[in-house]
PDB file of C-alpha atoms in Angstrom:
ATOM      1  CA  MET A 225      16.730 -66.485  34.176  1.00 70.00           C
ATOM      2  CA  THR A 226      14.864 -65.109  31.232  1.00 84.00           C
ATOM      3  CA  VAL A 227      11.618 -63.421  30.407  1.00 87.00           C
ATOM      4  CA  TYR A 228       9.851 -64.951  27.413  1.00 89.00           C
ATOM      5  CA  ASN A 229       6.918 -62.661  26.806  1.00 90.00           C
ATOM      6  CA  ILE A 230       4.371 -60.320  28.371  1.00 92.00           C
ATOM      7  CA  TYR A 231       0.624 -59.776  27.934  1.00 93.00           C
ATOM      8  CA  ILE A 232      -1.399 -56.870  29.297  1.00 93.00           C
ATOM      9  CA  PHE A 233      -5.201 -57.091  29.411  1.00 93.00           C
ATOM     10  CA  ASP A 234      -7.724 -54.533  30.529  1.00 91.00           C
ATOM     11  CA  LYS A 235     -10.695 -55.401  32.671  1.00 89.00           C
ATOM     12  CA  SER A 236     -12.942 -56.301  29.757  1.00 90.00           C
ATOM     13  CA  GLY A 237     -10.471 -58.755  28.256  1.00 90.00           C
ATOM     14  CA  ILE A 238      -9.019 -56.654  25.463  1.00 91.00           C
ATOM     15  CA  LEU A 239      -5.368 -57.371  24.829  1.00 93.00           C
ATOM     16  CA  LEU A 240      -3.712 -53.978  25.272  1.00 92.00           C
ATOM     17  CA  TYR A 241      -0.141 -55.001  24.709  1.00 92.00           C
ATOM     18  CA  TYR A 242       1.921 -58.049  23.855  1.00 92.00           C
ATOM     19  CA  ASN A 243       5.650 -58.354  23.452  1.00 92.00           C
ATOM     20  CA  GLU A 244       8.056 -61.265  23.294  1.00 89.00           C
ATOM     21  CA  TRP A 245      11.738 -61.485  23.824  1.00 86.00           C
ATOM     22  CA  ASN A 246      12.696 -65.094  23.633  1.00 84.00           C
ATOM     23  CA  ARG A 247       9.817 -67.124  22.426  1.00 86.00           C
ATOM     24  CA  LEU A 248      11.075 -70.402  21.001  1.00 86.00           C
ATOM     25  CA  LYS A 249       7.808 -72.016  19.972  1.00 87.00           C
ATOM     26  CA  GLN A 250       4.771 -70.320  18.474  1.00 87.00           C
ATOM     27  CA  SER A 251       1.324 -71.412  19.493  1.00 85.00           C
ATOM     28  CA  GLY A 252      -0.045 -71.737  15.988  1.00 87.00           C
ATOM     29  CA  MET A 253      -2.923 -69.316  16.393  1.00 90.00           C
ATOM     30  CA  THR A 254      -3.308 -65.614  15.727  1.00 91.00           C
ATOM     31  CA  ARG A 255      -2.462 -63.115  18.400  1.00 90.00           C
ATOM     32  CA  GLU A 256      -6.090 -62.273  18.908  1.00 90.00           C
ATOM     33  CA  GLU A 257      -7.074 -65.865  19.458  1.00 93.00           C
ATOM     34  CA  GLU A 258      -4.174 -66.408  21.759  1.00 92.00           C
ATOM     35  CA  GLY A 259      -5.158 -63.338  23.740  1.00 92.00           C
ATOM     36  CA  LYS A 260      -8.706 -64.559  24.123  1.00 93.00           C
ATOM     37  CA  LEU A 261      -7.536 -67.999  25.129  1.00 93.00           C
ATOM     38  CA  MET A 262      -5.183 -66.532  27.704  1.00 93.00           C
ATOM     39  CA  TYR A 263      -7.828 -64.254  29.132  1.00 94.00           C
ATOM     40  CA  GLY A 264     -10.371 -67.042  29.335  1.00 94.00           C
ATOM     41  CA  MET A 265      -7.887 -69.243  31.133  1.00 93.00           C
ATOM     42  CA  LEU A 266      -7.031 -66.513  33.647  1.00 93.00           C
ATOM     43  CA  PHE A 267     -10.643 -65.811  34.374  1.00 93.00           C
ATOM     44  CA  SER A 268     -11.459 -69.491  34.922  1.00 94.00           C
ATOM     45  CA  ILE A 269      -8.400 -70.199  37.026  1.00 93.00           C
ATOM     46  CA  LYS A 270      -9.027 -67.198  39.260  1.00 91.00           C
ATOM     47  CA  SER A 271     -12.563 -68.243  40.009  1.00 91.00           C
ATOM     48  CA  PHE A 272     -11.562 -71.911  40.392  1.00 92.00           C
ATOM     49  CA  VAL A 273      -8.815 -71.033  42.827  1.00 91.00           C
ATOM     50  CA  SER A 274     -11.067 -68.965  45.019  1.00 89.00           C
ATOM     51  CA  LYS A 275     -13.836 -71.559  45.059  1.00 90.00           C
ATOM     52  CA  ILE A 276     -11.690 -74.587  45.875  1.00 90.00           C
ATOM     53  CA  SER A 277      -9.499 -72.808  48.395  1.00 89.00           C
ATOM     54  CA  PRO A 278      -9.719 -74.530  51.800  1.00 89.00           C
ATOM     55  CA  THR A 279      -8.865 -71.346  53.682  1.00 87.00           C
ATOM     56  CA  ASP A 280      -9.535 -67.671  53.090  1.00 84.00           C
ATOM     57  CA  THR A 281      -7.703 -66.471  50.045  1.00 79.00           C
ATOM     58  CA  LYS A 282      -5.650 -63.350  50.383  1.00 82.00           C
ATOM     59  CA  GLU A 283      -4.309 -62.828  46.912  1.00 82.00           C
ATOM     60  CA  GLY A 284      -5.702 -65.727  44.956  1.00 85.00           C
ATOM     61  CA  PHE A 285      -3.985 -66.960  41.841  1.00 89.00           C
ATOM     62  CA  LEU A 286      -0.331 -65.871  41.637  1.00 90.00           C
ATOM     63  CA  TYR A 287       1.447 -68.105  39.138  1.00 91.00           C
ATOM     64  CA  TYR A 288       1.564 -71.546  37.587  1.00 92.00           C
ATOM     65  CA  LYS A 289       4.662 -73.567  36.918  1.00 93.00           C
ATOM     66  CA  THR A 290       5.408 -76.252  34.361  1.00 93.00           C
ATOM     67  CA  SER A 291       8.657 -78.110  33.814  1.00 92.00           C
ATOM     68  CA  LYS A 292       9.761 -75.562  31.244  1.00 90.00           C
ATOM     69  CA  TYR A 293       8.279 -72.194  32.178  1.00 91.00           C
ATOM     70  CA  THR A 294       6.368 -70.269  34.812  1.00 92.00           C
ATOM     71  CA  LEU A 295       3.477 -67.965  34.099  1.00 93.00           C
ATOM     72  CA  HIS A 296       3.209 -65.046  36.567  1.00 93.00           C
ATOM     73  CA  PHE A 297       0.034 -63.059  37.003  1.00 94.00           C
ATOM     74  CA  LEU A 298      -0.776 -59.705  38.545  1.00 93.00           C
ATOM     75  CA  GLU A 299      -4.184 -58.127  38.732  1.00 92.00           C
ATOM     76  CA  THR A 300      -4.537 -54.515  39.778  1.00 92.00           C
ATOM     77  CA  PRO A 301      -7.548 -53.197  41.703  1.00 91.00           C
ATOM     78  CA  SER A 302      -8.683 -51.502  38.504  1.00 90.00           C
ATOM     79  CA  GLY A 303      -8.953 -54.840  36.715  1.00 90.00           C
ATOM     80  CA  LEU A 304      -5.780 -54.653  34.631  1.00 92.00           C
ATOM     81  CA  LYS A 305      -4.111 -58.023  34.213  1.00 93.00           C
ATOM     82  CA  PHE A 306      -0.387 -58.419  33.659  1.00 93.00           C
ATOM     83  CA  VAL A 307       0.929 -61.811  32.562  1.00 93.00           C
ATOM     84  CA  LEU A 308       4.610 -62.576  32.354  1.00 92.00           C
ATOM     85  CA  ASN A 309       6.108 -65.866  31.167  1.00 92.00           C
ATOM     86  CA  THR A 310       9.544 -66.600  32.520  1.00 91.00           C
ATOM     87  CA  ASP A 311      11.708 -69.639  32.906  1.00 89.00           C
ATOM     88  CA  ASN A 312      11.755 -71.603  36.120  1.00 89.00           C
ATOM     89  CA  ASN A 313      14.754 -69.900  37.708  1.00 86.00           C
ATOM     90  CA  ALA A 314      13.289 -66.451  37.932  1.00 84.00           C
ATOM     91  CA  GLN A 315      13.269 -64.710  41.297  1.00 83.00           C
ATOM     92  CA  GLY A 316      11.363 -61.627  42.389  1.00 86.00           C
ATOM     93  CA  VAL A 317       8.982 -61.614  39.452  1.00 88.00           C
ATOM     94  CA  ARG A 318       6.095 -60.455  41.571  1.00 90.00           C
ATOM     95  CA  GLU A 319       7.949 -57.249  42.409  1.00 90.00           C
ATOM     96  CA  LEU A 320       8.938 -56.894  38.786  1.00 90.00           C
ATOM     97  CA  LEU A 321       5.332 -57.033  37.696  1.00 91.00           C
ATOM     98  CA  GLN A 322       4.377 -54.530  40.372  1.00 92.00           C
ATOM     99  CA  GLN A 323       7.103 -52.177  39.187  1.00 91.00           C
ATOM    100  CA  ILE A 324       6.131 -52.580  35.558  1.00 91.00           C
ATOM    101  CA  TYR A 325       2.676 -51.486  36.532  1.00 92.00           C
ATOM    102  CA  SER A 326       3.647 -48.527  38.685  1.00 90.00           C
ATOM    103  CA  GLN A 327       6.747 -47.267  36.902  1.00 90.00           C
ATOM    104  CA  VAL A 328       6.040 -48.003  33.279  1.00 90.00           C
ATOM    105  CA  PHE A 329       2.332 -48.491  32.709  1.00 91.00           C
ATOM    106  CA  VAL A 330       1.002 -45.735  34.970  1.00 89.00           C
ATOM    107  CA  GLU A 331       3.679 -43.262  33.924  1.00 85.00           C
ATOM    108  CA  TYR A 332       3.494 -43.732  30.195  1.00 86.00           C
ATOM    109  CA  VAL A 333      -0.008 -44.964  29.481  1.00 87.00           C
ATOM    110  CA  VAL A 334      -2.285 -43.681  32.206  1.00 85.00           C
ATOM    111  CA  LYS A 335      -0.606 -40.298  32.208  1.00 83.00           C
ATOM    112  CA  ASN A 336      -0.505 -40.082  28.459  1.00 83.00           C
ATOM    113  CA  PRO A 337      -3.405 -37.803  27.536  1.00 79.00           C
ATOM    114  CA  LEU A 338      -3.664 -39.288  24.073  1.00 79.00           C
ATOM    115  CA  ALA A 339      -3.893 -42.904  25.119  1.00 81.00           C
ATOM    116  CA  LYS A 340      -7.359 -44.334  25.584  1.00 82.00           C
ATOM    117  CA  LEU A 341      -7.381 -46.971  28.247  1.00 81.00           C
ATOM    118  CA  SER A 342      -9.637 -49.409  26.434  1.00 84.00           C
ATOM    119  CA  GLU A 343      -7.623 -49.540  23.229  1.00 87.00           C
ATOM    120  CA  PRO A 344      -4.375 -51.303  22.387  1.00 89.00           C
ATOM    121  CA  ILE A 345      -1.372 -49.208  23.367  1.00 87.00           C
ATOM    122  CA  GLN A 346       0.124 -47.166  20.524  1.00 85.00           C
ATOM    123  CA  SER A 347       2.685 -45.125  22.361  1.00 85.00           C
ATOM    124  CA  GLU A 348       6.229 -45.808  21.169  1.00 85.00           C
ATOM    125  CA  LEU A 349       7.558 -44.356  24.373  1.00 86.00           C
ATOM    126  CA  PHE A 350       5.771 -46.999  26.408  1.00 89.00           C
ATOM    127  CA  LYS A 351       7.185 -49.788  24.259  1.00 90.00           C
ATOM    128  CA  THR A 352      10.715 -48.462  24.560  1.00 89.00           C
ATOM    129  CA  LYS A 353      10.469 -47.917  28.280  1.00 90.00           C
ATOM    130  CA  LEU A 354       9.045 -51.359  28.900  1.00 91.00           C
ATOM    131  CA  ASP A 355      11.742 -52.952  26.798  1.00 91.00           C
ATOM    132  CA  THR A 356      14.486 -51.111  28.643  1.00 91.00           C
ATOM    133  CA  PHE A 357      12.926 -51.882  31.980  1.00 91.00           C
ATOM    134  CA  ILE A 358      12.720 -55.598  31.360  1.00 89.00           C
ATOM    135  CA  LYS A 359      16.184 -55.796  29.873  1.00 88.00           C
ATOM    136  CA  GLN A 360      17.814 -54.076  32.774  1.00 87.00           C
ATOM    137  CA  SER A 361      16.046 -56.091  35.434  1.00 85.00           C
ATOM    138  CA  PRO A 362      18.024 -58.975  36.965  1.00 80.00           C
ATOM    139  CA  VAL A 363      15.351 -61.402  35.791  1.00 76.00           C
ATOM    140  CA  TYR A 364      16.364 -61.035  32.180  1.00 77.00           C
ATOM    141  CA  LEU A 365      19.412 -62.541  30.492  1.00 65.00           C
ATOM    142  CA  THR A 366      19.955 -62.590  26.770  1.00 47.00           C
ATOM    143  CA  LYS A 367      20.922 -66.232  26.653  1.00 45.00           C
ATOM    144  CA  ALA A 368      17.900 -68.508  26.632  1.00 44.00           C
ATOM    145  CA  LEU A 369      18.833 -71.699  28.428  1.00 45.00           C
TER     146      LEU A 369
ATOM    147  CA  MET B 231       3.404 -35.741  46.503  1.00 53.00           C
ATOM    148  CA  SER B 232       0.409 -36.542  44.433  1.00 64.00           C
ATOM    149  CA  ASP B 233       0.015 -32.890  43.459  1.00 74.00           C
ATOM    150  CA  ASP B 234       2.067 -33.545  40.353  1.00 78.00           C
ATOM    151  CA  ALA B 235      -0.260 -36.203  39.103  1.00 81.00           C
ATOM    152  CA  VAL B 236      -3.343 -34.122  39.831  1.00 85.00           C
ATOM    153  CA  PHE B 237      -1.998 -31.137  37.915  1.00 84.00           C
ATOM    154  CA  GLU B 238      -1.055 -33.291  34.920  1.00 84.00           C
ATOM    155  CA  PHE B 239      -4.410 -35.000  34.761  1.00 86.00           C
ATOM    156  CA  LEU B 240      -6.290 -31.734  35.166  1.00 87.00           C
ATOM    157  CA  HIS B 241      -4.257 -30.193  32.388  1.00 86.00           C
ATOM    158  CA  SER B 242      -4.902 -33.074  29.982  1.00 85.00           C
ATOM    159  CA  GLU B 243      -8.605 -33.042  30.708  1.00 86.00           C
ATOM    160  CA  LEU B 244      -8.711 -29.287  30.160  1.00 85.00           C
ATOM    161  CA  ILE B 245      -7.207 -29.788  26.738  1.00 83.00           C
ATOM    162  CA  ASN B 246      -9.499 -32.669  25.867  1.00 83.00           C
ATOM    163  CA  TYR B 247     -12.482 -30.598  26.921  1.00 84.00           C
ATOM    164  CA  ILE B 248     -11.566 -27.603  24.798  1.00 83.00           C
ATOM    165  CA  ILE B 249     -10.798 -29.788  21.799  1.00 80.00           C
ATOM    166  CA  SER B 250     -14.072 -31.652  22.037  1.00 81.00           C
ATOM    167  CA  GLN B 251     -15.963 -28.394  22.366  1.00 81.00           C
ATOM    168  CA  ASN B 252     -14.469 -27.268  19.123  1.00 75.00           C
ATOM    169  CA  GLU B 253     -15.103 -30.466  17.224  1.00 74.00           C
ATOM    170  CA  GLY B 254     -18.740 -29.499  17.281  1.00 68.00           C
ATOM    171  CA  LYS B 255     -18.117 -26.039  15.896  1.00 66.00           C
ATOM    172  CA  SER B 256     -15.873 -26.105  12.879  1.00 59.00           C
ATOM    173  CA  LYS B 257     -13.121 -28.099  11.310  1.00 56.00           C
ATOM    174  CA  GLU B 258     -10.665 -25.256  11.192  1.00 58.00           C
ATOM    175  CA  GLY B 259     -11.169 -24.227  14.760  1.00 52.00           C
ATOM    176  CA  LYS B 260      -7.719 -25.628  15.507  1.00 55.00           C
ATOM    177  CA  ASP B 261      -6.181 -22.235  16.118  1.00 58.00           C
ATOM    178  CA  GLU B 262      -9.169 -20.938  18.009  1.00 60.00           C
ATOM    179  CA  ASP B 263      -9.210 -23.491  20.758  1.00 68.00           C
ATOM    180  CA  LEU B 264      -5.612 -22.944  21.521  1.00 80.00           C
ATOM    181  CA  SER B 265      -6.355 -19.301  22.163  1.00 82.00           C
ATOM    182  CA  ASN B 266      -8.926 -20.294  24.778  1.00 84.00           C
ATOM    183  CA  ILE B 267      -6.397 -22.463  26.528  1.00 86.00           C
ATOM    184  CA  GLU B 268      -3.834 -19.702  26.203  1.00 88.00           C
ATOM    185  CA  TYR B 269      -6.189 -17.235  27.830  1.00 89.00           C
ATOM    186  CA  ILE B 270      -6.796 -19.602  30.725  1.00 90.00           C
ATOM    187  CA  GLY B 271      -3.036 -19.773  31.110  1.00 90.00           C
ATOM    188  CA  PHE B 272      -2.807 -16.005  30.945  1.00 92.00           C
ATOM    189  CA  SER B 273      -5.136 -15.382  33.864  1.00 93.00           C
ATOM    190  CA  THR B 274      -3.554 -18.193  35.835  1.00 91.00           C
ATOM    191  CA  GLY B 275      -0.078 -16.774  35.273  1.00 90.00           C
ATOM    192  CA  TYR B 276      -1.238 -13.285  36.090  1.00 91.00           C
ATOM    193  CA  ARG B 277      -2.419 -14.373  39.502  1.00 91.00           C
ATOM    194  CA  ILE B 278       0.222 -16.898  40.320  1.00 89.00           C
ATOM    195  CA  ILE B 279       3.068 -14.448  39.831  1.00 89.00           C
ATOM    196  CA  GLU B 280       1.450 -12.177  42.413  1.00 88.00           C
ATOM    197  CA  ARG B 281       1.580 -14.989  44.913  1.00 87.00           C
ATOM    198  CA  LEU B 282       5.075 -16.163  44.115  1.00 86.00           C
ATOM    199  CA  THR B 283       6.743 -12.770  44.220  1.00 86.00           C
ATOM    200  CA  LYS B 284       4.937 -11.149  47.117  1.00 84.00           C
ATOM    201  CA  GLU B 285       7.989 -11.099  49.348  1.00 83.00           C
ATOM    202  CA  MET B 286      10.527 -10.253  46.709  1.00 83.00           C
ATOM    203  CA  PRO B 287      11.983  -6.837  45.898  1.00 83.00           C
ATOM    204  CA  ARG B 288      11.537  -5.308  42.482  1.00 82.00           C
ATOM    205  CA  PHE B 289      13.515  -6.699  39.590  1.00 83.00           C
ATOM    206  CA  LYS B 290      16.491  -4.705  38.414  1.00 83.00           C
ATOM    207  CA  ASP B 291      15.796  -5.099  34.730  1.00 84.00           C
ATOM    208  CA  GLU B 292      14.113  -7.263  32.182  1.00 82.00           C
ATOM    209  CA  LEU B 293      16.880  -9.801  32.010  1.00 84.00           C
ATOM    210  CA  ASP B 294      16.630 -10.312  35.733  1.00 85.00           C
ATOM    211  CA  THR B 295      12.923 -10.943  35.395  1.00 84.00           C
ATOM    212  CA  MET B 296      13.605 -13.507  32.718  1.00 84.00           C
ATOM    213  CA  LYS B 297      16.105 -15.259  34.902  1.00 85.00           C
ATOM    214  CA  PHE B 298      13.577 -15.408  37.679  1.00 84.00           C
ATOM    215  CA  ILE B 299      11.065 -16.972  35.316  1.00 80.00           C
ATOM    216  CA  CYS B 300      13.639 -19.545  34.291  1.00 81.00           C
ATOM    217  CA  THR B 301      14.593 -20.579  37.774  1.00 86.00           C
ATOM    218  CA  ASP B 302      12.166 -20.001  40.621  1.00 86.00           C
ATOM    219  CA  PHE B 303       9.017 -19.736  38.621  1.00 86.00           C
ATOM    220  CA  TRP B 304       9.650 -22.828  36.534  1.00 86.00           C
ATOM    221  CA  SER B 305      10.657 -24.835  39.597  1.00 87.00           C
ATOM    222  CA  ALA B 306       7.504 -23.851  41.386  1.00 84.00           C
ATOM    223  CA  LEU B 307       5.383 -24.975  38.480  1.00 84.00           C
ATOM    224  CA  TYR B 308       7.263 -27.867  36.955  1.00 85.00           C
ATOM    225  CA  LYS B 309       9.763 -28.901  39.611  1.00 85.00           C
ATOM    226  CA  LYS B 310      12.739 -28.150  37.412  1.00 86.00           C
ATOM    227  CA  GLN B 311      14.497 -25.165  35.883  1.00 88.00           C
ATOM    228  CA  ILE B 312      14.735 -23.983  32.324  1.00 87.00           C
ATOM    229  CA  ASP B 313      17.781 -25.580  30.742  1.00 88.00           C
ATOM    230  CA  ASN B 314      18.797 -22.823  28.388  1.00 88.00           C
ATOM    231  CA  LEU B 315      18.064 -19.102  28.115  1.00 89.00           C
ATOM    232  CA  ARG B 316      19.132 -17.107  25.111  1.00 88.00           C
ATOM    233  CA  THR B 317      18.549 -13.514  24.204  1.00 88.00           C
ATOM    234  CA  ASN B 318      19.486 -11.048  21.570  1.00 86.00           C
ATOM    235  CA  HIS B 319      19.291  -8.167  24.027  1.00 83.00           C
ATOM    236  CA  GLN B 320      16.736  -6.548  21.794  1.00 85.00           C
ATOM    237  CA  GLY B 321      13.698  -7.940  23.487  1.00 85.00           C
ATOM    238  CA  VAL B 322      13.674 -11.486  22.146  1.00 90.00           C
ATOM    239  CA  TYR B 323      14.267 -14.355  24.551  1.00 89.00           C
ATOM    240  CA  VAL B 324      14.328 -18.072  23.914  1.00 90.00           C
ATOM    241  CA  LEU B 325      13.727 -20.436  26.814  1.00 89.00           C
ATOM    242  CA  GLN B 326      14.542 -24.053  26.213  1.00 89.00           C
ATOM    243  CA  ASP B 327      13.294 -26.857  28.392  1.00 88.00           C
ATOM    244  CA  ASN B 328      14.807 -30.214  27.551  1.00 87.00           C
ATOM    245  CA  SER B 329      12.216 -32.305  29.221  1.00 84.00           C
ATOM    246  CA  PHE B 330       9.026 -30.339  29.372  1.00 84.00           C
ATOM    247  CA  ARG B 331       6.768 -31.897  31.914  1.00 80.00           C
ATOM    248  CA  PHE B 332       3.671 -32.348  29.846  1.00 79.00           C
ATOM    249  CA  LEU B 333       5.577 -33.848  26.959  1.00 80.00           C
ATOM    250  CA  THR B 334       7.755 -36.383  28.735  1.00 80.00           C
ATOM    251  CA  LYS B 335       4.896 -38.796  29.094  1.00 79.00           C
ATOM    252  CA  LEU B 336       3.787 -38.429  25.497  1.00 78.00           C
ATOM    253  CA  SER B 337       6.712 -39.583  23.493  1.00 74.00           C
ATOM    254  CA  SER B 338      10.411 -39.124  23.019  1.00 73.00           C
ATOM    255  CA  GLY B 339      11.094 -38.245  19.447  1.00 71.00           C
ATOM    256  CA  LYS B 340       8.624 -37.764  16.683  1.00 74.00           C
ATOM    257  CA  GLN B 341       5.483 -39.677  17.575  1.00 77.00           C
ATOM    258  CA  TYR B 342       2.460 -37.443  18.349  1.00 79.00           C
ATOM    259  CA  LEU B 343       4.307 -34.326  17.144  1.00 79.00           C
ATOM    260  CA  GLU B 344       1.146 -32.852  15.587  1.00 78.00           C
ATOM    261  CA  VAL B 345      -0.686 -32.695  18.862  1.00 79.00           C
ATOM    262  CA  ALA B 346       2.194 -31.249  20.865  1.00 80.00           C
ATOM    263  CA  PRO B 347       1.111 -27.592  20.372  1.00 82.00           C
ATOM    264  CA  ARG B 348      -2.014 -28.206  22.417  1.00 81.00           C
ATOM    265  CA  PHE B 349      -0.002 -29.056  25.453  1.00 82.00           C
ATOM    266  CA  VAL B 350       2.268 -26.053  25.354  1.00 86.00           C
ATOM    267  CA  ALA B 351      -0.443 -23.450  24.785  1.00 87.00           C
ATOM    268  CA  PHE B 352      -1.356 -23.306  28.453  1.00 88.00           C
ATOM    269  CA  THR B 353       2.232 -22.700  29.447  1.00 88.00           C
ATOM    270  CA  CYS B 354       2.641 -19.957  26.840  1.00 90.00           C
ATOM    271  CA  GLY B 355      -0.321 -18.269  28.455  1.00 91.00           C
ATOM    272  CA  ILE B 356       1.157 -18.621  31.919  1.00 90.00           C
ATOM    273  CA  ILE B 357       4.390 -16.978  30.834  1.00 90.00           C
ATOM    274  CA  ARG B 358       2.540 -14.171  29.097  1.00 91.00           C
ATOM    275  CA  GLY B 359       0.278 -13.565  32.086  1.00 91.00           C
ATOM    276  CA  SER B 360       3.124 -13.536  34.579  1.00 89.00           C
ATOM    277  CA  LEU B 361       5.187 -11.110  32.537  1.00 89.00           C
ATOM    278  CA  ALA B 362       2.153  -8.913  32.020  1.00 90.00           C
ATOM    279  CA  ASN B 363       1.648  -8.572  35.735  1.00 89.00           C
ATOM    280  CA  LEU B 364       5.321  -7.780  36.157  1.00 87.00           C
ATOM    281  CA  GLY B 365       4.923  -4.927  33.714  1.00 86.00           C
ATOM    282  CA  ILE B 366       6.377  -6.550  30.610  1.00 86.00           C
ATOM    283  CA  GLY B 367       3.930  -6.897  27.758  1.00 89.00           C
ATOM    284  CA  CYS B 368       4.975  -9.605  25.385  1.00 90.00           C
ATOM    285  CA  LEU B 369       4.099 -12.248  22.865  1.00 91.00           C
ATOM    286  CA  VAL B 370       4.895 -15.867  23.647  1.00 90.00           C
ATOM    287  CA  THR B 371       5.033 -18.718  21.171  1.00 90.00           C
ATOM    288  CA  ALA B 372       6.387 -22.204  21.473  1.00 89.00           C
ATOM    289  CA  GLU B 373       8.192 -24.552  19.196  1.00 88.00           C
ATOM    290  CA  VAL B 374       8.417 -28.299  19.600  1.00 86.00           C
ATOM    291  CA  GLN B 375      10.798 -30.114  17.322  1.00 83.00           C
ATOM    292  CA  ASN B 376      11.871 -33.092  19.278  1.00 82.00           C
ATOM    293  CA  MET B 377       9.838 -34.283  22.191  1.00 77.00           C
ATOM    294  CA  PRO B 378      10.180 -33.852  25.094  1.00 81.00           C
ATOM    295  CA  SER B 379      12.278 -30.750  24.565  1.00 84.00           C
ATOM    296  CA  CYS B 380      10.489 -27.515  23.839  1.00 87.00           C
ATOM    297  CA  LYS B 381      11.435 -23.871  23.169  1.00 89.00           C
ATOM    298  CA  PHE B 382       9.451 -20.830  24.223  1.00 89.00           C
ATOM    299  CA  HIS B 383       9.994 -17.644  22.219  1.00 90.00           C
ATOM    300  CA  ILE B 384       9.240 -14.465  24.108  1.00 90.00           C
ATOM    301  CA  GLN B 385       9.020 -11.217  22.211  1.00 90.00           C
ATOM    302  CA  VAL B 386       8.812  -8.171  24.408  1.00 89.00           C
ATOM    303  CA  GLN B 387       6.624  -5.427  23.039  1.00 86.00           C
ATOM    304  CA  ARG B 388       8.299  -2.125  23.443  1.00 78.00           C
ATOM    305  CA  THR B 389       6.082   0.938  23.419  1.00 63.00           C
TER     306      THR B 389
END
């Protein structure tokens, strides 16, 4: 069970934060382009999912799974989007994302008087806390399988 | 439960407001704005101490007052106590708080050190106001070396 990387977007599509732990293959484009591609994909999938859904959607798009990795998605009511790529054995990632939002993001970014919410995150404290949080969660193991 | 968050947000907005007011005025208004914030803290402290100590008997001496500030007063405001109190028994007291509430969310270590004074000015004022209403005139300054720990220097003015 490993976490590969994390993206955080605000409601207008700006990539606020990106970090990777175990990424084995690079995508061959700059971080900015990758961020835009990711955001565009999320936006399209969310609207696709809600249109095609045969019943009423409660939460909408939650994750997608390939043979090698799973991409988990959380959108907050304020439009913040959290994307976490993990391997296929990960359990409880939804809670993990929820906790990252409430215990790390809100505490160290929203409550940081110097952090503007529409700019990439500069706070070292946030980066450290997020790192520690992910590493101590049961979803993360240092050995990439 | 959400009182904590409200107080923190209000405090940060207060600081942002004062700073932005002074950006219009002059470049070296840095020291001035802090005195505005400090005065707001002073009147707040002056009144809040009245409320907090209304049932309590008079303090035996200055040191006792200081201890009260470090324990009950700090817990009422910041939900924790002062970690270290030092004095030279000649009217100078140093209060050290190892995880000062307004600084814990900023950084741990050296990032943002230049802007730390803004966040402690209000608290300096609160201490000064409370002591003033208890009959102890003093001068309060703060020193931040390593976030989130912070030291308040209180110098009692003897007449």
